[in-house]
mmCIF file of C-alpha atoms in Angstrom:
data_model
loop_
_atom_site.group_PDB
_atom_site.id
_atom_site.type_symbol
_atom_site.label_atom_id
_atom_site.label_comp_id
_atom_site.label_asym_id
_atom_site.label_seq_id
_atom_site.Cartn_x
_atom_site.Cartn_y
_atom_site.Cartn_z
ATOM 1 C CA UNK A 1 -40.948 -199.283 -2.179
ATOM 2 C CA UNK A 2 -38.773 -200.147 0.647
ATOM 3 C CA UNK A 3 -39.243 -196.752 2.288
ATOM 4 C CA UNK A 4 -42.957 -196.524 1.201
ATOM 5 C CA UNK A 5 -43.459 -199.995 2.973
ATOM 6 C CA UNK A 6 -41.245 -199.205 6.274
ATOM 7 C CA UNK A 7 -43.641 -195.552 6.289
ATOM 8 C CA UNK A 8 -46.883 -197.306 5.925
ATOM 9 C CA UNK A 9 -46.095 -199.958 8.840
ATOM 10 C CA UNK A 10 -44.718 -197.020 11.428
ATOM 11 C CA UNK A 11 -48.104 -195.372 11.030
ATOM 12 C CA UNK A 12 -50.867 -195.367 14.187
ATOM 13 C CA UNK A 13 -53.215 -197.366 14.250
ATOM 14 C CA UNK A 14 -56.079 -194.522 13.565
ATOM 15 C CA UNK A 15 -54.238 -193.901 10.500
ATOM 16 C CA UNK A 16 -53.577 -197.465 9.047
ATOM 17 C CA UNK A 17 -57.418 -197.677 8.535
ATOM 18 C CA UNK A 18 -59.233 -196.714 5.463
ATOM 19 C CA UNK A 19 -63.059 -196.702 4.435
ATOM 20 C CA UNK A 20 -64.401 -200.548 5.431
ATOM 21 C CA UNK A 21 -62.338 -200.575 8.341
ATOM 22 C CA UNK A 22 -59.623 -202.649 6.262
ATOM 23 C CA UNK A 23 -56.109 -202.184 6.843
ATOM 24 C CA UNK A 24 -53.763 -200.375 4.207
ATOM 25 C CA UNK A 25 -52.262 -203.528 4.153
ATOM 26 C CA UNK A 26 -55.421 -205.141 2.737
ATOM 27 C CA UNK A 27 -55.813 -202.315 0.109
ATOM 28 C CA UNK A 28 -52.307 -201.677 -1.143
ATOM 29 C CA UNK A 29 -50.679 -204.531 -3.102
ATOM 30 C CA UNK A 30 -47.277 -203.459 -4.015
ATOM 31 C CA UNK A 31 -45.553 -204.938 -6.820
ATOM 32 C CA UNK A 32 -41.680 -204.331 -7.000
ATOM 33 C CA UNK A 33 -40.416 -204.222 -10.791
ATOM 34 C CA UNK A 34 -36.836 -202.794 -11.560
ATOM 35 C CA UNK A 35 -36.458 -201.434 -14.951
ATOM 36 C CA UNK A 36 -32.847 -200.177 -14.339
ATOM 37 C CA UNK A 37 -30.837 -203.196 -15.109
ATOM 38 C CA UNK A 38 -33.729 -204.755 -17.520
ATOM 39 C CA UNK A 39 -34.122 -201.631 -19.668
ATOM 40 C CA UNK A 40 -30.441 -200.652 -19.707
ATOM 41 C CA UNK A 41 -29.421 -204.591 -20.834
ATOM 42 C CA UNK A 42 -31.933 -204.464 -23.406
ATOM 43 C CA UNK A 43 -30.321 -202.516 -25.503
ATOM 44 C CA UNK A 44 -27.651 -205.037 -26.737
ATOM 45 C CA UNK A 45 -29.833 -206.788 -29.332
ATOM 46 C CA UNK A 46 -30.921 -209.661 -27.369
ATOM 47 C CA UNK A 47 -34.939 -208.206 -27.083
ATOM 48 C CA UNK A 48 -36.048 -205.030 -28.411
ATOM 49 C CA UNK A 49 -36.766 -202.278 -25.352
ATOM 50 C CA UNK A 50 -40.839 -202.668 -26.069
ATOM 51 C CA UNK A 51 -40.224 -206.669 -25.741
ATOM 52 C CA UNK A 52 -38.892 -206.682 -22.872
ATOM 53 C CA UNK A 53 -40.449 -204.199 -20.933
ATOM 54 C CA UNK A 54 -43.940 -205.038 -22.044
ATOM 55 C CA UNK A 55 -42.655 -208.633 -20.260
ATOM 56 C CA UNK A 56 -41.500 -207.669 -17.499
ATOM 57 C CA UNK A 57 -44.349 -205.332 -16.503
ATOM 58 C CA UNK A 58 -47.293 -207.319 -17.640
ATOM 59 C CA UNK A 59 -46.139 -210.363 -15.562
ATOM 60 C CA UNK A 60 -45.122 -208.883 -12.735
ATOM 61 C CA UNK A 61 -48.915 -206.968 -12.558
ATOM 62 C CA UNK A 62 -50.767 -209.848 -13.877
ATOM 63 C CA UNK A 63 -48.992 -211.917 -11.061
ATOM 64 C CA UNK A 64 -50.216 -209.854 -8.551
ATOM 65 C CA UNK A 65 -53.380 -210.035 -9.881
ATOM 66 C CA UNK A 66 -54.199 -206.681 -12.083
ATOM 67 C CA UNK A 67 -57.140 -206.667 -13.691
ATOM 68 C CA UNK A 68 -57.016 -205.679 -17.644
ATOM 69 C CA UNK A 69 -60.662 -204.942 -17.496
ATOM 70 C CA UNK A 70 -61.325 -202.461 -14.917
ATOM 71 C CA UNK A 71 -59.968 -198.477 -15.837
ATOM 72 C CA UNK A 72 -57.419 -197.610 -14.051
ATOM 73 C CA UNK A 73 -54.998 -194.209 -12.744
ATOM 74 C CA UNK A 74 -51.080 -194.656 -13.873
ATOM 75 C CA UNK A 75 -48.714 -192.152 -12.958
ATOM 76 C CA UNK A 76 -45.253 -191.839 -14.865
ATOM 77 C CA UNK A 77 -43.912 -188.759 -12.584
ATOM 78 C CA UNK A 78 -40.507 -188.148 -11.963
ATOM 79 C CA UNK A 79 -39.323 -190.537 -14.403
ATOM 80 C CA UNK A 80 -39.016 -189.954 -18.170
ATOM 81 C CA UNK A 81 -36.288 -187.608 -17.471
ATOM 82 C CA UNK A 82 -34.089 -190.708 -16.628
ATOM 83 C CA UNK A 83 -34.989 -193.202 -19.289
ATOM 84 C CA UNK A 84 -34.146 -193.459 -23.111
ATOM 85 C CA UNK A 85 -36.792 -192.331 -25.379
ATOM 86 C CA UNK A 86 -37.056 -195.464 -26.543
ATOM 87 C CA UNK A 87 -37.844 -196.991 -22.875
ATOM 88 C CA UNK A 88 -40.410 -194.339 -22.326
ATOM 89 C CA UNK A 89 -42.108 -195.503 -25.950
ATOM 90 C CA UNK A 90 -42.267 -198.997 -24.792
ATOM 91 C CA UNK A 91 -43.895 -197.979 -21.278
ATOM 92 C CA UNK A 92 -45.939 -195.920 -23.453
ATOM 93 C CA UNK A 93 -47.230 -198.945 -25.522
ATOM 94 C CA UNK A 94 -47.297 -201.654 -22.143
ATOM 95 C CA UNK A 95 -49.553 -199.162 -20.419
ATOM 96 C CA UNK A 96 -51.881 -199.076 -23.803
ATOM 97 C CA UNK A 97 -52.245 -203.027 -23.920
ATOM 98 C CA UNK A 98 -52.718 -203.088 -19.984
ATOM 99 C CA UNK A 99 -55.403 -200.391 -19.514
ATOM 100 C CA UNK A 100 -59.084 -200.854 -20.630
ATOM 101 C CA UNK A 101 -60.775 -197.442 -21.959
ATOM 102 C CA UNK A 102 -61.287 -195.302 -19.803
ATOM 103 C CA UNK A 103 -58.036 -195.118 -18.189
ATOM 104 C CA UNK A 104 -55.967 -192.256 -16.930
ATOM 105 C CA UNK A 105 -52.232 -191.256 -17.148
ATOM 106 C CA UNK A 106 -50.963 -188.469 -15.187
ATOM 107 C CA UNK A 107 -47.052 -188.105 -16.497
ATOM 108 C CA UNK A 108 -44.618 -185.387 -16.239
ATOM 109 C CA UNK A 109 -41.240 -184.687 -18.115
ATOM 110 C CA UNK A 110 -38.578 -182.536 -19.007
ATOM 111 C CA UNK A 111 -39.137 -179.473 -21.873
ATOM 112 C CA UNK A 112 -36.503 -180.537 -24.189
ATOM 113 C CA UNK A 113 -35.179 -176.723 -24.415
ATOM 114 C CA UNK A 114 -33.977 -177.372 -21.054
ATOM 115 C CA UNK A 115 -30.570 -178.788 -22.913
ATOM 116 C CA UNK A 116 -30.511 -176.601 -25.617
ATOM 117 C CA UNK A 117 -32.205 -173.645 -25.291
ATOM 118 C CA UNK A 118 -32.816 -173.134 -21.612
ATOM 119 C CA UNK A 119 -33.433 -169.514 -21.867
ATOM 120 C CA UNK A 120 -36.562 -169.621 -22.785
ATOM 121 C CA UNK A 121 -37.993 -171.619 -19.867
ATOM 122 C CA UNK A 122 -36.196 -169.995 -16.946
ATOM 123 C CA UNK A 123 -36.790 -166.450 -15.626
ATOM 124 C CA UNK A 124 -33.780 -163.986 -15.537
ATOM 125 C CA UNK A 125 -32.441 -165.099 -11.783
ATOM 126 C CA UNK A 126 -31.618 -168.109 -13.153
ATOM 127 C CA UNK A 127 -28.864 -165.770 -15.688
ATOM 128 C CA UNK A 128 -28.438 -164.630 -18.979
ATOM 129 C CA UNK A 129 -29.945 -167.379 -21.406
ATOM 130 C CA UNK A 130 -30.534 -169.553 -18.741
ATOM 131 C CA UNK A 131 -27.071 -170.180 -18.125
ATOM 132 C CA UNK A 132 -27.303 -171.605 -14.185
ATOM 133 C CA UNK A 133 -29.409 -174.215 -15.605
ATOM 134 C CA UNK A 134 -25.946 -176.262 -16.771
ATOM 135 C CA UNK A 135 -24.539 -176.489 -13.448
ATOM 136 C CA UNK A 136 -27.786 -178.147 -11.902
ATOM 137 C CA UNK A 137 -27.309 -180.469 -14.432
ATOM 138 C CA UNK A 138 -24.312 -181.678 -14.125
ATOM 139 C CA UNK A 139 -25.052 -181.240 -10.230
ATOM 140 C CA UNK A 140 -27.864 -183.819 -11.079
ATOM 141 C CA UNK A 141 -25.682 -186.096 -12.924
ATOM 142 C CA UNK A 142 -23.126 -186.603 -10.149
ATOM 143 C CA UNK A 143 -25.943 -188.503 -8.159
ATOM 144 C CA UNK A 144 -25.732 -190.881 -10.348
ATOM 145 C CA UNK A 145 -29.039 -190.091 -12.299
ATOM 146 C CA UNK A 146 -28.282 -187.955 -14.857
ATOM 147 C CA UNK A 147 -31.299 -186.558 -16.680
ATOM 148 C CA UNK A 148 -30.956 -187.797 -20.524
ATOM 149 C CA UNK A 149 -34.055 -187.522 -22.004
ATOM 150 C CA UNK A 150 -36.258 -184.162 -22.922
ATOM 151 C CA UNK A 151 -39.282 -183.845 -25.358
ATOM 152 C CA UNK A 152 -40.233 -180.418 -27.453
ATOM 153 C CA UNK A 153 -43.378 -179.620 -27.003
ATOM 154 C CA UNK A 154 -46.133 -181.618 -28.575
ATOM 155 C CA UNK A 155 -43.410 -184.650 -28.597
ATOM 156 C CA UNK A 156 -44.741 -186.199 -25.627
ATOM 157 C CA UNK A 157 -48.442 -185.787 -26.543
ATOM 158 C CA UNK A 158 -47.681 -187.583 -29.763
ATOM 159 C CA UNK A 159 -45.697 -190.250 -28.287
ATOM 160 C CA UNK A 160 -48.262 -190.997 -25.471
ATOM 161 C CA UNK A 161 -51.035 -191.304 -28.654
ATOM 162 C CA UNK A 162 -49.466 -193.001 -30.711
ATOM 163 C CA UNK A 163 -47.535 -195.771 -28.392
ATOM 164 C CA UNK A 164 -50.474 -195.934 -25.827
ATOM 165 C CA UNK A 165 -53.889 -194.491 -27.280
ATOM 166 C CA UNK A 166 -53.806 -191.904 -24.913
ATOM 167 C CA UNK A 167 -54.714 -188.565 -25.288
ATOM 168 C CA UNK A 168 -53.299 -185.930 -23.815
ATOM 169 C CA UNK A 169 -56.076 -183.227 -22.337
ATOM 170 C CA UNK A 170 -53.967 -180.714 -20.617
ATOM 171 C CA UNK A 171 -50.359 -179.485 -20.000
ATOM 172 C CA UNK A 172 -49.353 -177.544 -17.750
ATOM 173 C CA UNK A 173 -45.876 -175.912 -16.559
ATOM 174 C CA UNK A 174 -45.003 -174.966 -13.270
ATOM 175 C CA UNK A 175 -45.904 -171.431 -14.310
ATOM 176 C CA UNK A 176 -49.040 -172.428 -15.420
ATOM 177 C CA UNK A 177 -50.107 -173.925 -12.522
ATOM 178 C CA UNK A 178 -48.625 -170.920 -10.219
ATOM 179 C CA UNK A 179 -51.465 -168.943 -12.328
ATOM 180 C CA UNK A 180 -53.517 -171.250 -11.486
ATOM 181 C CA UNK A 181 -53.461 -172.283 -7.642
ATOM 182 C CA UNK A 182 -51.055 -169.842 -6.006
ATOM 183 C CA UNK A 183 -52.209 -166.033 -7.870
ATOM 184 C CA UNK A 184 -55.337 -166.228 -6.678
ATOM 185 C CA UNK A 185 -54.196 -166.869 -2.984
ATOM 186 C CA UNK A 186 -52.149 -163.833 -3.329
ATOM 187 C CA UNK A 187 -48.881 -165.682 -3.368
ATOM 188 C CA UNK A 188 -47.564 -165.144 -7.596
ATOM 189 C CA UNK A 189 -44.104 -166.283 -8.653
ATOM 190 C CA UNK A 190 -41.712 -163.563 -9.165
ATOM 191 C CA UNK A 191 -41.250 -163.292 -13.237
ATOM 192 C CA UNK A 192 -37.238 -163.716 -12.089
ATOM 193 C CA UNK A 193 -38.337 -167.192 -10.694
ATOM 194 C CA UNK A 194 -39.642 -168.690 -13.791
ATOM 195 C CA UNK A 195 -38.635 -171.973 -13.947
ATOM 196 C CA UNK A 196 -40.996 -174.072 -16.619
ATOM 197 C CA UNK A 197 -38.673 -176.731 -17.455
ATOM 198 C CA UNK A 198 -40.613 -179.543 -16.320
ATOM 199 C CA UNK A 199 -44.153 -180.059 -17.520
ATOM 200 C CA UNK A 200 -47.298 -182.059 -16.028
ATOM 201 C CA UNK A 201 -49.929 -183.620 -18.656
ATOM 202 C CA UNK A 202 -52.999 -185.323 -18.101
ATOM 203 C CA UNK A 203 -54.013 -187.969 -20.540
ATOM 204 C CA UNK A 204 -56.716 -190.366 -20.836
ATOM 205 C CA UNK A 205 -57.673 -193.823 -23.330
ATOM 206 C CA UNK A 206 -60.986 -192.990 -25.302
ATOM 207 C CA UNK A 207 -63.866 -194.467 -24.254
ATOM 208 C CA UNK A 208 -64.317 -196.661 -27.190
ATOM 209 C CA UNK A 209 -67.970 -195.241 -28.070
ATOM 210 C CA UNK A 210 -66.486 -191.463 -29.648
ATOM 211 C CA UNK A 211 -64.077 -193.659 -31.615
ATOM 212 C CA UNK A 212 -64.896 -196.469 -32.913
ATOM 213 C CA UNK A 213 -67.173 -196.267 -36.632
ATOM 214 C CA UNK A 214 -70.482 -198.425 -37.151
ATOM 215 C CA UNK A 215 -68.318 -201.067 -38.594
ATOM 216 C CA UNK A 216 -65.560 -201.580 -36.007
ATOM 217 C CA UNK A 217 -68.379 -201.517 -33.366
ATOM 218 C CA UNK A 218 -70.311 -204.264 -35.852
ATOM 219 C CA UNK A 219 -67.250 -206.460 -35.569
ATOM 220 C CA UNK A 220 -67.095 -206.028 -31.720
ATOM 221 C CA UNK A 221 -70.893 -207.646 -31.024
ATOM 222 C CA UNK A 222 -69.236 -210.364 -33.171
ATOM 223 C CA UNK A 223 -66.398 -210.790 -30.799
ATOM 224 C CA UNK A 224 -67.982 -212.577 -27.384
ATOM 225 C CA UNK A 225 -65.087 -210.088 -25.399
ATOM 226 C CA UNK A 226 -67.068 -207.230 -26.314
ATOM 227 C CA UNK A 227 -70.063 -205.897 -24.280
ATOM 228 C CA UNK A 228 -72.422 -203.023 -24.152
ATOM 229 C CA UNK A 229 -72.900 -201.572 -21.279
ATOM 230 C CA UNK A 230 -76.752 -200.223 -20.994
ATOM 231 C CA UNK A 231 -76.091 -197.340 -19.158
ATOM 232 C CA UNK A 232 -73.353 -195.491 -20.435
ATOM 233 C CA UNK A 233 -73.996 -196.574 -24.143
ATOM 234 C CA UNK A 234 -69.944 -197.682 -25.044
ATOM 235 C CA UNK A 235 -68.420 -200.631 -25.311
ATOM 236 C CA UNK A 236 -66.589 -202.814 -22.907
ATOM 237 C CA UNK A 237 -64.447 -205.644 -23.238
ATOM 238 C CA UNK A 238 -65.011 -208.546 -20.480
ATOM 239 C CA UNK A 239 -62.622 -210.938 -21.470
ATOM 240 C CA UNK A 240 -60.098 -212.201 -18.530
ATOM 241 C CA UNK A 241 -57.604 -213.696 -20.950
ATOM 242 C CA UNK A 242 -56.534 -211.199 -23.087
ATOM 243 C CA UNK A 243 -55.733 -207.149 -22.268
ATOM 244 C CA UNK A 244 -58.523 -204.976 -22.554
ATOM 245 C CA UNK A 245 -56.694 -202.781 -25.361
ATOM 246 C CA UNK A 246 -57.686 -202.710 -28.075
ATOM 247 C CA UNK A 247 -56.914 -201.144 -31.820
ATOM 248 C CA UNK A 248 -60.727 -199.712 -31.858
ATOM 249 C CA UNK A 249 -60.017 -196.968 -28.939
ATOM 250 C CA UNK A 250 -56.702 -195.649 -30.465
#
């Protein structure tokens, strides 16, 4: 955030307005949270990863004012790849008790094949069974950051459901999206350039009208949090004091 600060302060003054003639500075509220030395410590038995993460992050954002309520956009890109499973299931879960229906996650992550069966991601420049792929690893690892964590495919999309109450509406590879964006510009990835090893998905919280039944929706005009909203026909909930998740839009 340091260097995103430092950019957004060097820019012109023509740039460092936005719609309303308000400054970025009036727009942007950054809120600093280091998971490196929280989720790494967690691990010796003091709090369970979720616990502490879902602490850390939900007072931090509530301190700076987030609002449960209102959908929002979270991005988890460039990160799983460096985080224990089991810190990626709690972020999972804090994202699904901080964002109201309607929410969006845009994550990406690492095809677990890329540590055991790299071959079938890579195209044949990068050798026989994907062989080149170990020493940008361990090239990646000497920065300090190794990459530790992978997920098979349809691990990721389960994980994000079942932790968060997102679901996952596309996935793409980088392949994918050459087909995509590039082919039709006339600029295709050479078949020896495959590389598919990281993958981009595109998730979203239910709006709670397609999944709630009759009775959960019943219990909801019971609970004062819960409102109907005339025009699009689902079901909100209002209250400031609690998170906006809820078990009905899982």
């Amino acid at each position: 955030q340091l260097h995103k600060r430092a950019m957004l302060a060097s820019l012109p003054p023509h740039l460092a307005k936005v719609c309303g003639g308000k400054n970025l500075d009036d727009r942007v509220c950054f809120v600093p949270v280091d998971f490196d030395d929280r989720v790494s410590n967690c691990f010796d038995g003091s709090l369970q990863p979720e616990e502490d993460q879902q602490q850390l992050l939900k007072a931090a954002l509530m301190g700076a004012g987030f609002d449960p309520c209102i959908p929002v956009v979270a991005l988890m890109e460039g990160l799983t790849q460096y985080i224990p499973i089991a810190a990626t299931e709690a972020l999972l879960g804090t994202l699904g008790t901080l964002c109201s229906p309607g929410s969006v996650l845009g994550a990406s992550y690492i095809d677990g094949r890329t540590f055991d069966s790299p071959g079938e991601l890579v195209g044949a420049g990068w050798g026989e069974k994907g062989a080149k792929l170990g020493p940008m690893l361990e090239n990646i690892a000497k920065t300090g950051e190794p990459w530790i964590t992978g997920f098979h495919p349809g691990r990721f999309k389960d994980l994000a459901n079942a932790k968060g109450g997102f679901v996952v509406e596309k996935e793409s590879n980088m392949w994918q999206l050459s087909e995509t964006y590039f082919v039709p510009r006339g600029r295709p990835l050479s078949p020896e350039s495959k590389f598919n090893i990281e993958v981009y998905a595109s998730a979203r919280i239910p709006d709670i009208k397609g999944t709630a039944t009759k009775a959960d929706m019943e219990v909801m005009e019971q609970d004062q949090g819960w409102v109907l909203d005339a025009l699009s026909g689902s079901y909100r909930y209002e209250s400031k004091a609690t998170s906006a998740w809820s078990p009905f839009s899982a």
